[in-house]
Short mmCIF file of C-alpha atoms and ligand atoms in Angstrom, two decimals:
data_model
loop_
_atom_site.label_atom_id
_atom_site.label_comp_id
_atom_site.label_asym_id
_atom_site.label_seq_id
_atom_site.Cartn_x
_atom_site.Cartn_y
_atom_site.Cartn_z
CA MET A 1 -11.40 -21.19 4.12
CA ALA A 2 -11.86 -19.04 7.48
CA ASN A 3 -11.03 -22.59 9.54
CA ARG A 4 -7.96 -22.89 7.57
CA ARG A 5 -6.90 -19.52 8.20
CA ASP A 6 -7.72 -19.54 11.90
CA MET A 7 -5.77 -22.86 12.28
CA LEU A 8 -2.83 -20.97 10.59
CA HIS A 9 -3.00 -17.90 12.56
CA ARG A 10 -3.03 -20.03 15.62
CA LEU A 11 -0.12 -21.98 14.33
CA LYS A 12 1.47 -18.56 13.90
CA GLN A 13 1.42 -17.84 17.63
CA ILE A 14 3.21 -21.03 18.60
CA VAL A 15 6.14 -20.90 16.21
CA PRO A 16 8.65 -18.39 17.24
CA LEU A 17 8.86 -15.53 14.42
CA PRO A 18 12.47 -16.12 13.45
CA LEU A 19 11.65 -19.81 12.58
CA ARG A 20 8.68 -18.64 10.79
CA SER A 21 10.56 -16.51 8.60
CA ARG A 22 12.89 -18.86 7.81
CA LEU A 23 10.12 -21.49 7.28
CA LYS A 24 8.39 -19.08 5.05
CA TRP A 25 11.68 -18.31 2.89
CA LEU A 26 11.90 -21.75 2.49
CA GLY A 27 8.56 -22.60 1.27
CA TYR A 28 9.02 -19.29 -1.33
CA ALA A 29 12.16 -20.78 -2.55
CA TRP A 30 10.84 -23.96 -3.18
CA GLN A 31 8.07 -22.25 -5.22
CA ASP A 32 10.81 -20.37 -7.01
CA ALA A 33 12.46 -23.49 -7.90
CA THR A 34 9.52 -25.61 -9.04
CA GLY A 35 7.19 -22.57 -10.40
CA GLY A 36 8.35 -22.76 -14.02
CA THR A 37 9.29 -19.63 -15.84
CA ARG A 38 8.07 -16.08 -14.06
CA ALA A 39 6.25 -13.78 -15.93
CA ALA A 40 7.81 -10.43 -17.15
CA ARG A 41 8.57 -7.98 -14.18
CA VAL A 42 7.19 -10.40 -11.37
CA PRO A 43 9.87 -10.83 -8.77
CA PRO A 44 10.94 -14.20 -7.05
CA LYS A 45 8.74 -14.78 -4.09
CA ARG A 46 11.56 -15.14 -1.98
CA LYS A 47 12.31 -11.70 -2.47
CA THR A 48 8.62 -10.37 -2.41
CA PHE A 49 8.35 -7.90 0.64
CA ILE A 50 5.18 -6.00 -0.61
CA GLY A 51 2.74 -8.58 1.28
CA GLY A 52 0.85 -11.74 0.46
CA GLY A 53 -1.54 -12.66 -2.21
CA ASP A 54 -0.40 -13.62 -5.76
CA PHE A 55 1.67 -10.68 -7.29
CA ILE A 56 -0.13 -10.63 -11.01
CA THR A 57 -3.65 -11.51 -9.74
CA VAL A 58 -3.47 -8.23 -6.90
CA GLY A 59 -1.73 -6.25 -9.52
CA ASP A 60 -4.31 -7.13 -12.37
CA ALA A 61 -7.45 -6.35 -9.80
CA PHE A 62 -6.13 -2.84 -8.61
CA PHE A 63 -5.86 -1.98 -12.23
CA GLY A 64 -9.24 -2.74 -13.06
CA THR A 65 -10.28 -0.59 -9.99
CA LEU A 66 -8.46 2.12 -11.41
CA LYS A 67 -9.92 1.86 -14.64
CA ARG A 68 -13.76 1.57 -12.95
CA HIS A 69 -12.59 4.79 -10.90
CA GLY A 70 -11.58 6.51 -14.52
CA LEU A 71 -8.38 5.80 -15.43
CA SER A 72 -7.49 6.46 -18.92
CA LEU A 73 -4.54 5.87 -21.30
CA ALA A 74 -3.17 9.38 -21.71
CA MET A 75 -3.55 9.94 -17.68
CA ASP A 76 -0.30 11.16 -16.04
CA VAL A 77 -0.02 8.84 -12.69
CA LEU A 78 1.65 8.89 -9.81
CA ASP A 79 1.94 5.61 -7.45
CA VAL A 80 3.16 6.65 -3.80
CA GLY A 81 5.01 3.50 -2.48
CA CYS A 82 5.08 1.59 -5.47
CA GLY A 83 7.06 -1.40 -3.91
CA GLN A 84 8.43 -3.48 -6.54
CA GLY A 85 6.05 -2.47 -9.24
CA ARG A 86 2.88 -4.74 -8.48
CA MET A 87 0.92 -2.07 -9.61
CA ALA A 88 2.72 -0.62 -12.37
CA ARG A 89 3.29 -3.80 -14.13
CA PRO A 90 -0.41 -4.01 -15.79
CA MET A 91 -0.46 -0.81 -17.05
CA THR A 92 2.53 -0.87 -19.09
CA GLU A 93 0.59 -2.18 -22.16
CA PHE A 94 -1.85 0.42 -21.80
CA LEU A 95 -0.87 3.92 -20.41
CA THR A 96 0.64 6.35 -22.83
CA GLY A 97 0.90 9.19 -20.41
CA ARG A 98 3.42 9.16 -17.66
CA TYR A 99 3.84 6.98 -14.54
CA GLU A 100 5.64 7.76 -11.82
CA GLY A 101 6.27 5.85 -8.84
CA PHE A 102 8.34 6.37 -5.43
CA ASP A 103 9.06 4.26 -2.67
CA ILE A 104 11.52 4.28 0.58
CA ASP A 105 12.75 0.59 -0.29
CA ARG A 106 16.12 1.07 -2.13
CA ALA A 107 16.00 -2.41 -3.18
CA GLY A 108 12.30 -2.18 -4.67
CA ILE A 109 13.35 0.83 -6.69
CA GLU A 110 16.41 -0.89 -7.89
CA TRP A 111 14.41 -3.57 -9.44
CA CYS A 112 12.02 -1.61 -10.80
CA LYS A 113 14.56 0.63 -12.51
CA ASN A 114 15.83 -2.49 -14.01
CA GLN A 115 12.87 -4.16 -15.12
CA TYR A 116 11.19 -1.20 -16.75
CA LYS A 117 14.31 0.32 -18.35
CA ASP A 118 12.52 -0.34 -21.84
CA VAL A 119 9.43 1.30 -20.79
CA PRO A 120 10.21 4.87 -21.26
CA ASN A 121 7.00 6.49 -20.08
CA PHE A 122 7.64 4.88 -16.53
CA THR A 123 10.00 6.40 -14.32
CA PHE A 124 10.89 5.25 -10.34
CA HIS A 125 12.56 7.03 -7.52
CA HIS A 126 13.83 6.17 -4.30
CA ALA A 127 13.13 8.56 -1.36
CA ASP A 128 15.53 8.06 1.69
CA VAL A 129 12.35 8.52 3.91
CA PHE A 130 12.30 7.02 7.58
CA ASN A 131 10.18 3.81 8.46
CA ALA A 132 11.03 1.52 11.16
CA ARG A 133 9.68 -1.37 9.31
CA TYR A 134 10.75 -0.44 5.27
CA ASN A 135 13.98 1.60 5.36
CA ASN A 136 14.96 2.19 9.26
CA THR A 137 18.39 4.49 8.12
CA GLY A 138 15.91 6.96 6.23
CA LYS A 139 17.57 10.30 6.54
CA THR A 140 13.76 12.33 6.43
CA ALA A 141 10.98 11.92 8.38
CA ALA A 142 7.77 11.06 6.26
CA LYS A 143 6.09 14.29 7.85
CA ASP A 144 8.51 16.41 6.42
CA TYR A 145 9.18 14.74 3.09
CA ARG A 146 8.42 17.11 0.01
CA PHE A 147 7.28 14.73 -3.14
CA PRO A 148 9.61 15.56 -5.73
CA PHE A 149 7.01 16.76 -8.42
CA GLU A 150 5.49 19.87 -9.72
CA ASP A 151 2.40 21.13 -8.44
CA ASN A 152 -0.74 20.22 -10.42
CA ALA A 153 1.30 17.47 -12.28
CA PHE A 154 -1.11 14.48 -12.03
CA ASP A 155 -4.63 13.22 -13.32
CA MET A 156 -4.52 10.60 -10.58
CA VAL A 157 -2.53 9.67 -7.63
CA PHE A 158 -2.84 6.13 -5.99
CA LEU A 159 -1.70 4.46 -2.63
CA THR A 160 -2.34 0.94 -2.27
CA SER A 161 -1.26 -0.54 1.39
CA VAL A 162 1.08 2.52 2.41
CA PHE A 163 -0.87 4.70 4.96
CA THR A 164 -1.78 1.35 6.49
CA HIS A 165 2.15 1.41 7.78
CA MET A 166 2.36 5.19 8.55
CA PHE A 167 1.76 7.37 11.63
CA LYS A 168 -0.62 10.61 11.87
CA ASP A 169 1.86 13.13 11.09
CA ASP A 170 3.06 11.51 8.13
CA VAL A 171 -0.18 10.85 6.42
CA GLU A 172 -1.32 14.28 7.23
CA ASN A 173 1.82 15.44 4.87
CA TYR A 174 1.44 12.96 2.33
CA LEU A 175 -2.26 13.68 1.92
CA SER A 176 -1.18 17.43 1.58
CA GLU A 177 1.30 16.77 -0.87
CA ILE A 178 -1.14 14.48 -2.92
CA ALA A 179 -3.37 17.55 -3.01
CA ARG A 180 -0.60 19.86 -4.21
CA VAL A 181 0.65 17.23 -7.03
CA LEU A 182 -2.84 16.53 -7.75
CA LYS A 183 -4.42 18.61 -10.80
CA PRO A 184 -7.43 20.26 -10.33
CA GLY A 185 -10.05 17.88 -10.88
CA GLY A 186 -7.73 14.86 -10.61
CA LYS A 187 -8.59 11.61 -8.41
CA CYS A 188 -6.93 10.03 -5.45
CA LEU A 189 -7.51 6.45 -4.98
CA VAL A 190 -5.85 5.59 -0.87
CA THR A 191 -6.47 2.19 0.87
CA TRP A 192 -6.49 2.37 4.36
CA PHE A 193 -7.74 0.53 7.64
CA LEU A 194 -10.60 2.89 8.73
CA LEU A 195 -11.99 2.70 12.05
CA ASP A 196 -15.75 2.72 12.60
CA GLU A 197 -18.56 1.38 14.73
CA ILE A 198 -19.17 -1.48 12.43
CA SER A 199 -15.23 -2.27 11.76
CA ARG A 200 -14.22 -1.92 15.26
CA GLN A 201 -16.06 -5.04 15.84
CA SER A 202 -14.34 -6.80 13.35
CA GLN A 203 -13.27 -10.50 14.27
CA HIS A 204 -10.72 -10.80 11.30
CA PRO A 205 -8.13 -13.16 12.63
CA VAL A 206 -5.48 -11.29 11.84
CA MET A 207 -6.26 -7.29 11.57
CA GLN A 208 -7.18 -6.72 15.17
CA PHE A 209 -5.97 -3.18 15.97
CA ARG A 210 -5.94 -3.40 19.67
CA TYR A 211 -3.39 -1.09 20.96
CA ASP A 212 -3.56 2.74 20.98
CA VAL A 213 -1.03 4.64 18.80
CA ASP A 214 -2.49 8.03 19.64
CA ASN A 215 -5.99 9.36 19.92
CA VAL A 216 -6.87 8.83 16.51
CA SER A 217 -5.06 5.60 15.39
CA GLN A 218 -4.31 1.92 16.57
CA THR A 219 -2.23 -0.90 15.69
CA THR A 220 -2.08 -4.40 15.37
CA VAL A 221 1.26 -5.02 16.98
CA LYS A 222 2.20 -2.83 20.05
CA SER A 223 5.86 -3.35 19.59
CA ASN A 224 6.12 -2.53 15.97
CA PRO A 225 3.29 -0.42 15.22
CA GLU A 226 4.19 0.30 11.69
CA ALA A 227 3.44 -3.39 10.99
CA ALA A 228 -0.66 -2.13 10.37
CA ILE A 229 -2.11 0.83 11.58
CA ALA A 230 -5.52 1.74 11.43
CA PHE A 231 -7.21 5.69 11.50
CA GLU A 232 -10.57 6.87 12.97
CA ILE A 233 -12.63 7.61 9.93
CA ASP A 234 -13.63 10.80 11.56
CA PHE A 235 -10.02 12.09 11.70
CA VAL A 236 -9.75 10.87 8.07
CA ARG A 237 -12.57 12.65 6.80
CA ALA A 238 -11.34 15.97 8.45
CA LEU A 239 -7.92 15.37 6.85
CA TYR A 240 -9.31 15.16 3.22
CA GLU A 241 -11.39 18.03 3.70
CA LYS A 242 -8.51 20.05 5.31
CA CYS A 243 -6.28 19.33 2.28
CA GLY A 244 -9.01 20.22 -0.40
CA LEU A 245 -9.77 16.77 -1.26
CA GLY A 246 -13.44 15.91 -1.77
CA ILE A 247 -14.55 12.41 -0.77
CA LYS A 248 -16.40 10.87 -3.66
CA ASP A 249 -16.81 7.32 -2.30
CA ILE A 250 -15.56 4.72 0.42
CA GLU A 251 -15.26 1.04 -0.47
CA HIS A 252 -15.01 -0.78 2.88
CA GLY A 253 -13.01 -3.78 2.72
CA LYS A 254 -13.16 -7.23 4.25
CA TRP A 255 -11.07 -6.80 7.32
CA GLY A 256 -13.80 -4.78 9.10
CA ARG A 257 -16.83 -6.02 6.89
CA PRO A 258 -16.49 -9.76 6.11
CA ASP A 259 -19.41 -9.83 3.41
CA SER A 260 -17.57 -6.58 1.51
CA GLN A 261 -17.20 -7.43 -2.06
CA TYR A 262 -14.05 -5.59 -2.51
CA ASP A 263 -10.41 -6.04 -1.33
CA LEU A 264 -8.93 -6.67 2.13
CA GLN A 265 -8.27 -2.87 3.04
CA ASP A 266 -10.65 -0.01 2.63
CA MET A 267 -10.44 2.59 -0.15
CA VAL A 268 -11.01 6.16 -0.09
CA VAL A 269 -11.60 7.99 -3.59
CA ALA A 270 -11.52 11.48 -3.80
CA THR A 271 -10.96 14.24 -5.84
CA LYS A 272 -9.36 18.15 -5.88
C1 SAM B 1 2.46 -3.44 1.93
S1 SAM B 1 3.86 -2.47 0.70
C2 SAM B 1 2.72 -1.90 -0.79
C3 SAM B 1 3.68 -1.62 -1.86
C4 SAM B 1 2.64 -1.26 -3.29
N1 SAM B 1 1.74 -0.11 -2.87
C5 SAM B 1 1.89 -2.83 -3.51
O1 SAM B 1 0.83 -2.43 -3.28
O2 SAM B 1 2.65 -3.58 -4.13
C6 SAM B 1 4.06 -0.96 1.46
C7 SAM B 1 5.24 -0.19 0.76
O3 SAM B 1 4.87 1.42 1.35
C8 SAM B 1 6.29 1.68 1.56
N2 SAM B 1 6.39 2.94 1.95
C9 SAM B 1 6.27 2.71 3.40
N3 SAM B 1 6.28 4.08 4.08
C10 SAM B 1 6.55 5.30 2.95
C11 SAM B 1 6.78 6.17 2.74
N4 SAM B 1 6.74 7.30 4.08
N5 SAM B 1 6.99 6.61 1.32
C12 SAM B 1 6.72 5.97 0.47
N6 SAM B 1 6.54 4.59 0.47
C13 SAM B 1 6.50 4.06 1.93
C14 SAM B 1 7.14 0.44 1.63
O4 SAM B 1 8.61 0.49 1.33
C15 SAM B 1 6.59 -0.56 0.91
O5 SAM B 1 6.92 -0.72 -0.39
#
C-alpha cells in the first residue's frame, strides 16, 4: 500500500499538472459512466472538489465521529465549509434539530440546495469569502467575515478540512465566530494539521509542510499555500484559550503519526 502510494507520488512529480488533471478527470468520468446508479446526494466523481476518498465512506465515518463526541438527534449543528454535503448526507436520516451549512464555493452550495430541498431542517448558505483555491473572486476577507447566525445558536459546530486551507488571521476570526455562535456547553470539532515535535518529523509522502507561511504556519506548496496549511500546536492551543474554548481532546491523525487509528488529519475537540 505504502509502495503504491510512493510510486503514485513519484509519478505525480514527473507528469505535468495540466496533464495530470486531465487524466484524473478522464478517470473519474470513466468511473461515473461505468459505476452504475449513484446514491442520493452523492455528486458525480468528476464534479467532486472536496478531496479524495470515497464520498459515502468518508461522510459515514465522520458521522460516527460526531456521534462518538455526543451528537444527538435534537441538536442544532453548524457545518462550516460544508462543501458538497459530504458530512450532511448521513445526518439526514438522524437529525431532527437544525442543520446549517455554509461554504464559499457557489457551485457546491447550489448542488446542496438542490439535493436537500426535500429535507426541511437542512439549510445551505453561500458566503462570498475570498480563498485563492476555492473562491478567488470572493468579496470578503475570511478574517473579516461574520457568520450569518445569532449568538449561542448551535449545540455543535464542526469543520472538516477547512482550517487546513486557511491563513492565520482567517482562522483567528473563524474560531472566535465559532465561539460566538456556540451555545454555552456546546462542542466544536475541527480538523487541523498540527505541527509538534512528532509530526514535524513526519515522513508522509504528500503532507510535507516544508515552506513557512508565517511564524506559526507552514505549507506544502510554496506557490499555492492554501493547498494545505499546518499550524504550530502552541498557537492553536493559545487561540482556543483566547476564544474561550476549552480543549477536551486532540486526536492525532495519520499524516503526522502513521500508527494513528484516526483519520488523516488531526482533530481538536473543544467545548465553550
Ligand atoms: C477539502 S474541502 C472540505 C469540504 C467539507 N468540509 C468536507 O469535508 O466534505 C474544503 C472546503 O472548505 C471551503 N472553504 C475554504 N475556505 C473557506 C472559508 N473561508 N469559509 C468557508 N468555507 C471555506 C472550500 O470551499 C471547500 O468546500
